[in-house]
PDB file of C-alpha atoms in Angstrom:
ATOM      1  CA  MET A 147     106.564  99.438  86.002  1.00 64.00           C
ATOM      2  CA  ALA A 148     107.775  95.831  85.045  1.00 73.00           C
ATOM      3  CA  ARG A 149     108.742  95.334  88.889  1.00 87.00           C
ATOM      4  CA  LEU A 150     105.561  97.027  90.305  1.00 85.00           C
ATOM      5  CA  PRO A 151     103.617  93.550  89.894  1.00 89.00           C
ATOM      6  CA  SER A 152     106.318  91.698  91.926  1.00 91.00           C
ATOM      7  CA  LEU A 153     106.974  94.569  94.448  1.00 92.00           C
ATOM      8  CA  LEU A 154     102.778  94.415  94.785  1.00 92.00           C
ATOM      9  CA  GLY A 155     102.774  90.819  94.919  1.00 92.00           C
ATOM     10  CA  LEU A 156     105.514  90.534  97.692  1.00 94.00           C
ATOM     11  CA  VAL A 157     104.044  93.169  99.891  1.00 93.00           C
ATOM     12  CA  THR A 158     100.808  91.167  99.568  1.00 93.00           C
ATOM     13  CA  LEU A 159     102.003  88.017 100.207  1.00 94.00           C
ATOM     14  CA  LEU A 160     104.004  89.441 103.621  1.00 94.00           C
ATOM     15  CA  SER A 161     100.623  91.218 104.684  1.00 94.00           C
ATOM     16  CA  LEU A 162      98.896  87.715 104.403  1.00 92.00           C
ATOM     17  CA  GLY A 163     101.572  86.041 106.762  1.00 92.00           C
ATOM     18  CA  LEU A 164     101.541  88.910 109.130  1.00 92.00           C
ATOM     19  CA  TYR A 165      97.961  88.472 109.438  1.00 91.00           C
ATOM     20  CA  PHE A 166      98.165  85.404 111.105  1.00 90.00           C
ATOM     21  CA  VAL A 167     100.351  86.738 113.706  1.00 90.00           C
ATOM     22  CA  ASP A 168      97.722  87.907 116.566  1.00 87.00           C
ATOM     23  CA  SER A 169     100.073  90.891 117.595  1.00 90.00           C
ATOM     24  CA  LEU A 170     100.736  92.053 114.173  1.00 90.00           C
ATOM     25  CA  GLN A 171      97.026  91.548 112.469  1.00 91.00           C
ATOM     26  CA  GLN A 172      96.478  95.199 112.829  1.00 92.00           C
ATOM     27  CA  VAL A 173      99.457  95.970 110.672  1.00 94.00           C
ATOM     28  CA  ALA A 174      99.015  93.460 108.264  1.00 93.00           C
ATOM     29  CA  SER A 175      95.663  95.185 107.296  1.00 93.00           C
ATOM     30  CA  ILE A 176      96.709  98.403 107.047  1.00 94.00           C
ATOM     31  CA  VAL A 177      99.675  97.076 104.755  1.00 94.00           C
ATOM     32  CA  LEU A 178      96.946  94.330 102.888  1.00 93.00           C
ATOM     33  CA  ASP A 179      94.918  97.527 102.306  1.00 93.00           C
ATOM     34  CA  ILE A 180      97.683  99.499 101.056  1.00 93.00           C
ATOM     35  CA  SER A 181      98.662  96.965  98.839  1.00 94.00           C
ATOM     36  CA  LEU A 182      94.844  96.474  97.474  1.00 92.00           C
ATOM     37  CA  PHE A 183      94.976  99.901  96.541  1.00 93.00           C
ATOM     38  CA  GLY A 184      98.184  99.558  94.804  1.00 93.00           C
ATOM     39  CA  TRP A 185      96.733  96.380  92.648  1.00 93.00           C
ATOM     40  CA  ALA A 186      93.686  98.651  91.468  1.00 93.00           C
ATOM     41  CA  ASP A 187      95.922 101.781  90.643  1.00 93.00           C
ATOM     42  CA  LEU A 188      98.057  99.242  88.597  1.00 92.00           C
ATOM     43  CA  MET A 189      94.509  97.422  87.206  1.00 93.00           C
ATOM     44  CA  ALA A 190      93.351 100.920  86.014  1.00 94.00           C
ATOM     45  CA  VAL A 191      96.551 102.064  84.133  1.00 93.00           C
ATOM     46  CA  LEU A 192      96.688  98.864  82.321  1.00 92.00           C
ATOM     47  CA  LEU A 193      92.754  99.170  80.939  1.00 93.00           C
ATOM     48  CA  THR A 194      93.878 102.675  80.436  1.00 94.00           C
ATOM     49  CA  ARG A 195      96.990 101.350  78.358  1.00 94.00           C
ATOM     50  CA  ARG A 196      94.626  98.878  76.656  1.00 94.00           C
ATOM     51  CA  GLY A 197      92.171 101.796  75.545  1.00 91.00           C
ATOM     52  CA  ILE A 198      89.138 101.632  78.022  1.00 90.00           C
ATOM     53  CA  ASN A 199      87.918 104.920  78.995  1.00 93.00           C
ATOM     54  CA  VAL A 200      89.826 106.306  81.728  1.00 93.00           C
ATOM     55  CA  TYR A 201      86.767 106.715  84.208  1.00 94.00           C
ATOM     56  CA  LEU A 202      85.428 103.330  83.543  1.00 95.00           C
ATOM     57  CA  SER A 203      88.850 101.753  83.918  1.00 94.00           C
ATOM     58  CA  ILE A 204      89.302 103.289  87.468  1.00 93.00           C
ATOM     59  CA  THR A 205      85.473 102.183  88.271  1.00 94.00           C
ATOM     60  CA  VAL A 206      86.154  98.842  87.064  1.00 94.00           C
ATOM     61  CA  SER A 207      89.352  98.285  89.201  1.00 94.00           C
ATOM     62  CA  THR A 208      87.842 100.018  92.200  1.00 92.00           C
ATOM     63  CA  VAL A 209      84.696  97.879  92.287  1.00 95.00           C
ATOM     64  CA  LEU A 210      86.995  94.921  91.696  1.00 94.00           C
ATOM     65  CA  MET A 211      89.280  95.486  94.147  1.00 93.00           C
ATOM     66  CA  VAL A 212      86.664  96.245  96.722  1.00 93.00           C
ATOM     67  CA  THR A 213      84.810  92.974  95.939  1.00 95.00           C
ATOM     68  CA  ALA A 214      88.518  90.989  96.157  1.00 94.00           C
ATOM     69  CA  GLY A 215      89.130  92.855  99.593  1.00 93.00           C
ATOM     70  CA  THR A 216      85.825  92.219 100.954  1.00 95.00           C
ATOM     71  CA  LEU A 217      86.415  88.200  99.982  1.00 96.00           C
ATOM     72  CA  LEU A 218      89.784  88.407 101.076  1.00 93.00           C
ATOM     73  CA  TYR A 219      89.311  89.628 104.601  1.00 92.00           C
ATOM     74  CA  PHE A 220      86.124  87.105 105.026  1.00 95.00           C
ATOM     75  CA  CYS A 221      88.217  84.343 104.157  1.00 94.00           C
ATOM     76  CA  LEU A 222      90.879  85.567 106.872  1.00 92.00           C
ATOM     77  CA  GLY A 223      88.457  86.062 109.243  1.00 91.00           C
ATOM     78  CA  VAL A 224      87.145  82.732 108.959  1.00 94.00           C
ATOM     79  CA  ILE A 225      90.537  81.065 108.844  1.00 92.00           C
ATOM     80  CA  THR A 226      91.800  82.919 112.056  1.00 88.00           C
ATOM     81  CA  GLY A 227      88.677  82.800 113.742  1.00 86.00           C
ATOM     82  CA  SER A 228      88.386  86.077 114.094  1.00 75.00           C
TER      83      SER A 228
END
């Protein structure tokens, strides 16, 4: 469990780097979606360990990751011009 945030961070940074290559933008988008789901899962597990209700922690982590993903894709679209 200790290596999971590092691995997710590496995959997220790799997908963000690949997003700026036009031919790999669709692949990077898929990898970024998978890493965001990983972050949501990790956040739900950590919230549950802190004593928050399982359903509430899943809901909170999902809402936060969807919001973060939407903002991230908006920023990437503005930066890349697509």
